[in-house]
mmCIF file of C-alpha atoms in Angstrom:
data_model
loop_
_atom_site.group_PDB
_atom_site.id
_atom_site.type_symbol
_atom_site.label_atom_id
_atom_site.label_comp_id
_atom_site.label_asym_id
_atom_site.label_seq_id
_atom_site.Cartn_x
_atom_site.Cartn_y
_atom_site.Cartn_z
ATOM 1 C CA UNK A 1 -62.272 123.979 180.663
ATOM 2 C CA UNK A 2 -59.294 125.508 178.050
ATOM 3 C CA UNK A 3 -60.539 124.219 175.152
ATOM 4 C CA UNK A 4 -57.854 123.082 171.469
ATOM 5 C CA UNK A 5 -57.314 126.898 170.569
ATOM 6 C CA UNK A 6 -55.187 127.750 173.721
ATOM 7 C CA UNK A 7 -53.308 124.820 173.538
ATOM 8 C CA UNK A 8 -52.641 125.319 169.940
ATOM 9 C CA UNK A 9 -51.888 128.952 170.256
ATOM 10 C CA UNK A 10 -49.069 127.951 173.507
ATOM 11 C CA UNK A 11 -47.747 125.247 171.648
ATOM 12 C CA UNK A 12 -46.675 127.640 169.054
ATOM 13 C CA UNK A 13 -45.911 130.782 170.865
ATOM 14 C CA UNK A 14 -43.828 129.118 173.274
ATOM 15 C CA UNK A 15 -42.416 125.888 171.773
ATOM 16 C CA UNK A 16 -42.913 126.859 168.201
ATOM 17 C CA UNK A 17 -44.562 123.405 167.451
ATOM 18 C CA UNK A 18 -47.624 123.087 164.734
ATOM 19 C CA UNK A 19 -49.610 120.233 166.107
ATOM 20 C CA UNK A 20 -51.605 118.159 163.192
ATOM 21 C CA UNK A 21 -53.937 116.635 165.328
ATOM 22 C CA UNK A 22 -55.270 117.378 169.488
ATOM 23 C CA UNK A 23 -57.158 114.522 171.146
ATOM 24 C CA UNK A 24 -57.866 115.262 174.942
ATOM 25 C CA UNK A 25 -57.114 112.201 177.775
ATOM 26 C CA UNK A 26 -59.601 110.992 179.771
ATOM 27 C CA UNK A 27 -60.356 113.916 182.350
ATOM 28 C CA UNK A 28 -58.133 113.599 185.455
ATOM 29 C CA UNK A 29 -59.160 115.202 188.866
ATOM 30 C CA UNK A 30 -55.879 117.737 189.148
ATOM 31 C CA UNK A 31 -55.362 118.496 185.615
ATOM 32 C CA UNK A 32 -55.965 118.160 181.872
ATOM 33 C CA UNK A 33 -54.153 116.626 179.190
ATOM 34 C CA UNK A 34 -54.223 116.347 175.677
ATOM 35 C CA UNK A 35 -51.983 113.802 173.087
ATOM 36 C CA UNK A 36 -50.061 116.083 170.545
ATOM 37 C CA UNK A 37 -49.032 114.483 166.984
ATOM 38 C CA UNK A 38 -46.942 117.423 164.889
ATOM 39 C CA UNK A 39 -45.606 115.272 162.001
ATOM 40 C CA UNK A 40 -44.159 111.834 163.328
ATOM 41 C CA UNK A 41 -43.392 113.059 166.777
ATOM 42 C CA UNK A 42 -46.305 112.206 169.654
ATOM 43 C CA UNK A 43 -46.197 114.374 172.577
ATOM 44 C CA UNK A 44 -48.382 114.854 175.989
ATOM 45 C CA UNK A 45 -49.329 118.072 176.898
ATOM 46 C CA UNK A 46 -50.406 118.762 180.168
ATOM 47 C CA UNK A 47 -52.093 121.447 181.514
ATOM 48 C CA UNK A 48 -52.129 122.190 185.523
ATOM 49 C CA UNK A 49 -54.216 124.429 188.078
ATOM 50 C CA UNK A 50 -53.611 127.364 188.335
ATOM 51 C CA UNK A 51 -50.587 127.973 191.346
ATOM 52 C CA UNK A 52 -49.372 124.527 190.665
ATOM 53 C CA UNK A 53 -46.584 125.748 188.567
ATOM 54 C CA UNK A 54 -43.744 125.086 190.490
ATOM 55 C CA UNK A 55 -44.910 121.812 191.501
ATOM 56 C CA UNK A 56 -45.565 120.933 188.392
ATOM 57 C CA UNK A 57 -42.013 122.014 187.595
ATOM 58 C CA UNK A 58 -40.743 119.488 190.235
ATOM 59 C CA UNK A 59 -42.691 116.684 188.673
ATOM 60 C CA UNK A 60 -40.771 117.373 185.297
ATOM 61 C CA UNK A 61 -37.271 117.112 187.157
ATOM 62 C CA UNK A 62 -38.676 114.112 189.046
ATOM 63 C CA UNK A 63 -39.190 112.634 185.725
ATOM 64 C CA UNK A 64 -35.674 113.279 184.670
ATOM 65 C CA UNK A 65 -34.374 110.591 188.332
ATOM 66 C CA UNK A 66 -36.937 108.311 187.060
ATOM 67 C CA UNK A 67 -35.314 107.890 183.302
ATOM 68 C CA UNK A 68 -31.792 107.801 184.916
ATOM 69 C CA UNK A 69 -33.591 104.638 187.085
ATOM 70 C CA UNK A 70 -34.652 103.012 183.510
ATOM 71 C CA UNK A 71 -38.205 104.127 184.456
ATOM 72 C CA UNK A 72 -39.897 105.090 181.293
ATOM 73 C CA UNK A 73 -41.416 108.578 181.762
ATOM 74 C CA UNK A 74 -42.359 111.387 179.598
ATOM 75 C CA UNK A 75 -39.435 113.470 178.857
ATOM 76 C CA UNK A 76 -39.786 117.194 179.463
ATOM 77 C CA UNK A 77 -39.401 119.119 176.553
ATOM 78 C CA UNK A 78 -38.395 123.145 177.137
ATOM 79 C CA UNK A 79 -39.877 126.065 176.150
ATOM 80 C CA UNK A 80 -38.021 128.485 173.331
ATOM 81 C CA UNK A 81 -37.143 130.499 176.473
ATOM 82 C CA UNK A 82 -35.865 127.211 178.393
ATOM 83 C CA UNK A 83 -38.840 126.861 180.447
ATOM 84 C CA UNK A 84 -40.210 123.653 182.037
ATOM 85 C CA UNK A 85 -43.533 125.109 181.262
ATOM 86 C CA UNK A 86 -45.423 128.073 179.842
ATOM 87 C CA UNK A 87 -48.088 130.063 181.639
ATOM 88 C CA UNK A 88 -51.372 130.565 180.570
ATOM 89 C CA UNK A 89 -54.503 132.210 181.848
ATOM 90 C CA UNK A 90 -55.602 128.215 182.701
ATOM 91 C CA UNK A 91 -52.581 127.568 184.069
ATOM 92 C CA UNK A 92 -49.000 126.272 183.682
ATOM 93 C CA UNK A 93 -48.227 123.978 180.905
ATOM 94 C CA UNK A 94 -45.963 121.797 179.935
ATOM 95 C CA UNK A 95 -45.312 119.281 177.323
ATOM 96 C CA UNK A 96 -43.483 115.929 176.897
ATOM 97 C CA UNK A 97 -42.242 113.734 174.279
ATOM 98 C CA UNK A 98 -45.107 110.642 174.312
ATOM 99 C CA UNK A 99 -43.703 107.193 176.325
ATOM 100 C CA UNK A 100 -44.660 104.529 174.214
ATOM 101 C CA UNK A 101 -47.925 102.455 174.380
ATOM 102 C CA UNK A 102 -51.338 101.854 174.909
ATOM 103 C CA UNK A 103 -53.476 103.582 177.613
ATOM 104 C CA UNK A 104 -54.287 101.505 180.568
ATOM 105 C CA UNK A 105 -57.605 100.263 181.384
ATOM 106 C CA UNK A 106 -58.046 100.408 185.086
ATOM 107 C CA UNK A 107 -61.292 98.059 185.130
ATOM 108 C CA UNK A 108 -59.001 95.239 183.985
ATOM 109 C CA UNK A 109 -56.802 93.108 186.016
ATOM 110 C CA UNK A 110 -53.740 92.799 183.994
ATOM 111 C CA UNK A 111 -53.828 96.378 183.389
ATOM 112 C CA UNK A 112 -54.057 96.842 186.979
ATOM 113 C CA UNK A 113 -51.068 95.440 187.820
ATOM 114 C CA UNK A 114 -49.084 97.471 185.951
ATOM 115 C CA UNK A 115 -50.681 100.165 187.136
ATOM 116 C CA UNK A 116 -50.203 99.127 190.864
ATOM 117 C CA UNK A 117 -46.438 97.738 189.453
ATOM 118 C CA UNK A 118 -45.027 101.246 188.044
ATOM 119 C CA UNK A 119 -46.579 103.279 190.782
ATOM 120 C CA UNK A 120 -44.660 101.335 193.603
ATOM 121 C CA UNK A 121 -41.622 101.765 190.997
ATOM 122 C CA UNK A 122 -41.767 105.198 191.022
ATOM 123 C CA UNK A 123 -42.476 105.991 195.067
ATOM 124 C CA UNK A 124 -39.467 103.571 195.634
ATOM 125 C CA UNK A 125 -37.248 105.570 193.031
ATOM 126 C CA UNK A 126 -37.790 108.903 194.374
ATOM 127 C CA UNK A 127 -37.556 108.204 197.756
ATOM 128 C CA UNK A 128 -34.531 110.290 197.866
ATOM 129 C CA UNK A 129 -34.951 113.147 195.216
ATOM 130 C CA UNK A 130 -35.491 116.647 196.833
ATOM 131 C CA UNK A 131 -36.714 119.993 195.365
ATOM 132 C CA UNK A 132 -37.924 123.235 196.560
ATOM 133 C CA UNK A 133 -41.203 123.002 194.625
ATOM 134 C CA UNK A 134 -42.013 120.017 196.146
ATOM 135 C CA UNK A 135 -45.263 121.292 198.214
ATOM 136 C CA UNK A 136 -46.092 119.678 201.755
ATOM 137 C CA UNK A 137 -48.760 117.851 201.899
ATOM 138 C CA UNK A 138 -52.003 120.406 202.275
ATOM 139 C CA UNK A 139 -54.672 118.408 200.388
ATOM 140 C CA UNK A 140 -57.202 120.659 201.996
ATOM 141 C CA UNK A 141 -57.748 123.934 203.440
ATOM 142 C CA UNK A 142 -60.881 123.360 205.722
ATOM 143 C CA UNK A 143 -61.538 127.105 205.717
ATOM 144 C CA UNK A 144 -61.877 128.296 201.750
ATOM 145 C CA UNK A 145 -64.364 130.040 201.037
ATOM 146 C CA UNK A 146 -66.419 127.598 198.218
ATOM 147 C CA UNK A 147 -66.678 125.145 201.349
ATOM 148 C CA UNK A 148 -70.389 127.049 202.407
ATOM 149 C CA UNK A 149 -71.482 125.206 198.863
ATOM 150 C CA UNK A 150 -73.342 122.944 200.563
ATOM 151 C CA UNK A 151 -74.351 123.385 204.783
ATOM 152 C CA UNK A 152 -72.778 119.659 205.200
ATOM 153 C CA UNK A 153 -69.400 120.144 203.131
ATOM 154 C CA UNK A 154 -67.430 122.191 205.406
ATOM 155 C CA UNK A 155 -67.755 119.764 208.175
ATOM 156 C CA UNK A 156 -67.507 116.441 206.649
ATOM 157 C CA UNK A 157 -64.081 117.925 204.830
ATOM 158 C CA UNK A 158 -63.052 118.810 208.667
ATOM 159 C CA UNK A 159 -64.041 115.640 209.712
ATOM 160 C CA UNK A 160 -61.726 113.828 207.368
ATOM 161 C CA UNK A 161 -58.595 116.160 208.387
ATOM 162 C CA UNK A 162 -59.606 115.454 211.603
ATOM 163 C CA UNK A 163 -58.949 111.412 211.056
ATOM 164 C CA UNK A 164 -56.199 111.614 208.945
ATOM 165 C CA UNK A 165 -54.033 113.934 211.636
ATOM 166 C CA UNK A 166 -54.913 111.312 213.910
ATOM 167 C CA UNK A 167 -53.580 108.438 211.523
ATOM 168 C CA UNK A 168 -50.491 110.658 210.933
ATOM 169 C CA UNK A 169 -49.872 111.385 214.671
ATOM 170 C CA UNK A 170 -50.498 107.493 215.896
ATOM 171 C CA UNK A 171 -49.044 105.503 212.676
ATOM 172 C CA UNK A 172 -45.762 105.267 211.512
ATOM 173 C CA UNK A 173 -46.377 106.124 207.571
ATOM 174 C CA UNK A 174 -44.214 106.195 204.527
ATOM 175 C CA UNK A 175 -43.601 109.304 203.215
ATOM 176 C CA UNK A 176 -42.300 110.351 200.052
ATOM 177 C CA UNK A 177 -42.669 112.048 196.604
ATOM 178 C CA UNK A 178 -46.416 111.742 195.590
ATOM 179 C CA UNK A 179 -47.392 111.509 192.119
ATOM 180 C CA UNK A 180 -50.825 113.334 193.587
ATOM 181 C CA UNK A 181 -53.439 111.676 190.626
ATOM 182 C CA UNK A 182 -52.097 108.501 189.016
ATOM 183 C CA UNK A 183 -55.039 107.994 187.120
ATOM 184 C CA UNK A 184 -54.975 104.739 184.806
ATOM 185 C CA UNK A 185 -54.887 107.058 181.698
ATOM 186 C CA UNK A 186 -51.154 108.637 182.906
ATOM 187 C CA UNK A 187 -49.850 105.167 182.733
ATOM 188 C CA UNK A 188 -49.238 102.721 179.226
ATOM 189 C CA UNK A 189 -47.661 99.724 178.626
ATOM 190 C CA UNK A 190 -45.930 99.077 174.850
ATOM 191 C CA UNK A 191 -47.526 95.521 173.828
ATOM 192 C CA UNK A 192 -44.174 95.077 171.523
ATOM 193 C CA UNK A 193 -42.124 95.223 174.507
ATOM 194 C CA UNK A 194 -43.703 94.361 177.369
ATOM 195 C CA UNK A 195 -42.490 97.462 179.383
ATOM 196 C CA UNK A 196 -44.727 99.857 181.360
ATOM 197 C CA UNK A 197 -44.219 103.648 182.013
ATOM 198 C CA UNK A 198 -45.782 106.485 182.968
ATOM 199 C CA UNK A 199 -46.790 109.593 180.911
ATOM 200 C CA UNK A 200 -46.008 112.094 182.989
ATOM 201 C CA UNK A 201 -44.896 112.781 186.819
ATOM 202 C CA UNK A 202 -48.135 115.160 188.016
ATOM 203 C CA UNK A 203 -47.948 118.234 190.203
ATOM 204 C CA UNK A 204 -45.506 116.632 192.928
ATOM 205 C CA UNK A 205 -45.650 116.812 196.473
ATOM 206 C CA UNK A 206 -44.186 114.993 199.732
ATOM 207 C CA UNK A 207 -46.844 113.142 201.706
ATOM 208 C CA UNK A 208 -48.036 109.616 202.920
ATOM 209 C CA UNK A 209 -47.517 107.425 200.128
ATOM 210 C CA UNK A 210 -50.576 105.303 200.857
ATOM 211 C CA UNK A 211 -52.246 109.092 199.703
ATOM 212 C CA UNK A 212 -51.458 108.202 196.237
ATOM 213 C CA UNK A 213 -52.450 104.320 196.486
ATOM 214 C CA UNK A 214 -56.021 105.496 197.628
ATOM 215 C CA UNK A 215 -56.385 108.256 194.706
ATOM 216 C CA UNK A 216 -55.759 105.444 192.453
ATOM 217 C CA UNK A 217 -57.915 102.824 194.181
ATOM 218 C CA UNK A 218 -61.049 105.096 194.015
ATOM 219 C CA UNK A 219 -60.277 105.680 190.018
ATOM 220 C CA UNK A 220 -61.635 102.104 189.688
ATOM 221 C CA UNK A 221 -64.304 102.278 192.287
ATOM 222 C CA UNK A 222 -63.278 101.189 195.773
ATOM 223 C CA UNK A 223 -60.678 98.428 196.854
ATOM 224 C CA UNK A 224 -63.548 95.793 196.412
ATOM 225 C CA UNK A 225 -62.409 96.563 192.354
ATOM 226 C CA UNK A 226 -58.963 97.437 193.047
ATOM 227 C CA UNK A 227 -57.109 93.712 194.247
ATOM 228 C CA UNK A 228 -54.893 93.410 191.566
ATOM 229 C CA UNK A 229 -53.786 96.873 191.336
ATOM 230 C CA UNK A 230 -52.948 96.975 195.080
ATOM 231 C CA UNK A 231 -50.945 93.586 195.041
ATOM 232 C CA UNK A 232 -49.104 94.799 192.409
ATOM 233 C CA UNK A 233 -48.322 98.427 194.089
ATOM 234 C CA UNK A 234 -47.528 96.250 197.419
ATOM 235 C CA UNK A 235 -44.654 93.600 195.151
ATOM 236 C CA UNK A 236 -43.210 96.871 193.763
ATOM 237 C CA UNK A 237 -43.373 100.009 196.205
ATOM 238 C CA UNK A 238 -41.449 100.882 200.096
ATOM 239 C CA UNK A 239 -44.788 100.606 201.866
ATOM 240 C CA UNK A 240 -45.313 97.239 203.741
ATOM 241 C CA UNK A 241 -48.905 95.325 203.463
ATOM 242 C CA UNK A 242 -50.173 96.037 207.104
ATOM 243 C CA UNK A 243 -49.271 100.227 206.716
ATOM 244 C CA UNK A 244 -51.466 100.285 203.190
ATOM 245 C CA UNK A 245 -54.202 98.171 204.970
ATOM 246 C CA UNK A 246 -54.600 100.381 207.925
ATOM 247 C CA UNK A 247 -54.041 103.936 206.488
ATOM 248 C CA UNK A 248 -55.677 103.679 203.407
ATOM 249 C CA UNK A 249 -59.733 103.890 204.185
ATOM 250 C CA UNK A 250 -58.356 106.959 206.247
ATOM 251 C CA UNK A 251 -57.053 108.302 202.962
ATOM 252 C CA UNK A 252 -59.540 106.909 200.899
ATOM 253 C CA UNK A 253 -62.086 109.372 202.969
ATOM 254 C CA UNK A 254 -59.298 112.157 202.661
ATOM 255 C CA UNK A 255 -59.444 111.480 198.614
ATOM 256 C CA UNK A 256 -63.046 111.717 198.772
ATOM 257 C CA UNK A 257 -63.068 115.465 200.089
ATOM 258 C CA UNK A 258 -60.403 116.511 197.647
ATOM 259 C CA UNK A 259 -63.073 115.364 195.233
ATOM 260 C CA UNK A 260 -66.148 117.254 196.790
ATOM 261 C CA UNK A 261 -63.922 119.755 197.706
ATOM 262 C CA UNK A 262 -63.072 120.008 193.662
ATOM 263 C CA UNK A 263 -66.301 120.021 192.785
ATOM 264 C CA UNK A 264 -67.656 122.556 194.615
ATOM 265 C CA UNK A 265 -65.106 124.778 193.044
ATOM 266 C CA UNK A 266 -66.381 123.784 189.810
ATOM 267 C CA UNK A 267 -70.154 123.835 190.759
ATOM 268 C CA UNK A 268 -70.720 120.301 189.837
ATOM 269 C CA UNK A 269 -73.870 119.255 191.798
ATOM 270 C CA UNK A 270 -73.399 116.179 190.290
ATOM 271 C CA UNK A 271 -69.864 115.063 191.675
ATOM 272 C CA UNK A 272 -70.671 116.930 194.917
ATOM 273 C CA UNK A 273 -73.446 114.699 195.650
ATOM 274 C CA UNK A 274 -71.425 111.261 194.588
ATOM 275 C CA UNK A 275 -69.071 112.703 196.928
ATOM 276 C CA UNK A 276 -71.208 113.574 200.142
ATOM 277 C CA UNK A 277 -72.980 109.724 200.007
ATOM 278 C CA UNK A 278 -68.628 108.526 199.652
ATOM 279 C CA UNK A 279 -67.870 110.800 202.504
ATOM 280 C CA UNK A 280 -71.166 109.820 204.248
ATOM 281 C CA UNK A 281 -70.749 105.910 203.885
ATOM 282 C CA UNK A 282 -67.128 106.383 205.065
ATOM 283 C CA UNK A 283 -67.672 108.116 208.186
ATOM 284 C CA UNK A 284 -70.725 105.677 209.177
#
């Protein structure tokens, strides 16, 4: 994990910007973040995997349709060279000027339906915007080498491929721009105002739609735990009640391999094994 001294040292070699004080976000399954106060001016920085550069890149611009929608988003701020983002031996970052408000909680309901509320807002206002770093949707690559982790991991991640071409082949899904990890943590809501927004736009990519609902629903612990945010993702987003109920325990399984197929690139026993009872329980 990059730890205060890189991000200090890019802040200032690339946007010439002396931050007073670093405090890292709540850890995010794609990326890292950090809040940024230099003098009165709060910032996000964000910090993606390594090769996600220009997707990341797309995310920024993405974020650019959004404020032109009145959605409030992040705004990208550009390096000294004009750069979305700066490279770094962790990977590409970037950094935006800080929407507004308070954190969400996911465990509460309220908080939920924002969540679920801004999410549908922005699938449904970048149904149309196109860009060349867009990646296709390839959560997965069922034959990388950290997959022989663990003798069950390679086949349960092929397994849930497996279901979710089938879902794609028989089902008529949404697709669309995916956020990729909407955690609760990259969305706020100002209590002065009222109004919701997101902190940033992620590492974007063109998928199922219902991909993102699931990546959200298993940040709170399952749909038993996730009511209010789905309701309120349903009243705002393009995808109709009876798609999101049939797709998303295929995508909820997909989600789950991302995640064991994340932590076996980290060597985290720990999240492999919540992971492998997930996958388990899902395909039983």
């Amino acid at each position: 994990m990059p730890d205060d001294d890189l991000v200090r040292s890019t802040l200032r070699d690339q946007w010439h910007l002396a931050p007073g004080e670093i405090t890292a976000l709540p850890a995010e399954l794609l990326s890292q973040g950090w809040e940024i106060t230099a003098g009165e001016q709060r910032y996000v920085c964000r910090l993606a995997e390594p090769g996600a550069r220009q997707p990341v890149e797309a995310g920024l611009l993405a974020a650019e349709r959004l404020r032109i929608r009145d959605i409030a988003v992040g705004e990208p701020v550009r390096t000294l060279g004009g750069g979305l983002t700066a490279p770094t031996p962790s990977g590409a970052l970037a950094l935006l000027r800080r929407v507004p408000g308070r954190r969400l909680d996911g465990r509460d309901p309220i908080d939920q339906q924002w969540w679920g509320d801004r999410l549908g807002a922005v699938h449904r206002a970048l149904q149309h915007f196109h860009h060349p770093g867009l990646r296709p949707w390839q959560p997965l690559d069922p034959h990388a080498a950290h997959l022989t982790a663990d003798p069950w991991l390679r086949s349960a991640v092929a397994d849930a491929l497996g279901a979710t071409t089938r879902l794609t082949v028989t089902d008529r899904l949404t697709y669309g721009v995916l956020h990729g990890d909407p955690a609760p943590s990259s969305f706020v809501v100002d209590p002065g105002t009222g109004r919701a927004g997101l902190l940033d736009c992620g590492a974007s990519g063109v998928g199922p739609l219902v991909y993102d609902v699931a990546a959200a629903v298993l940040y709170v612990g399952g749909p038993c735990r996730a009511t209010e945010l789905i309701d309120g993702y349903l009243a705002a987003g393009p995808v109709r009640r009876d798609e999101l109920e049939a797709a998303l325990p295929v995508l909820l399984r997909l989600r789950w391999a991302v995640r064991a197929d994340r932590a076996a690139q980290r060597g985290d026993a720990e999240a492999l094994d919540r992971a492998k009872q997930a996958l388990e329980s899902a395909a039983g």
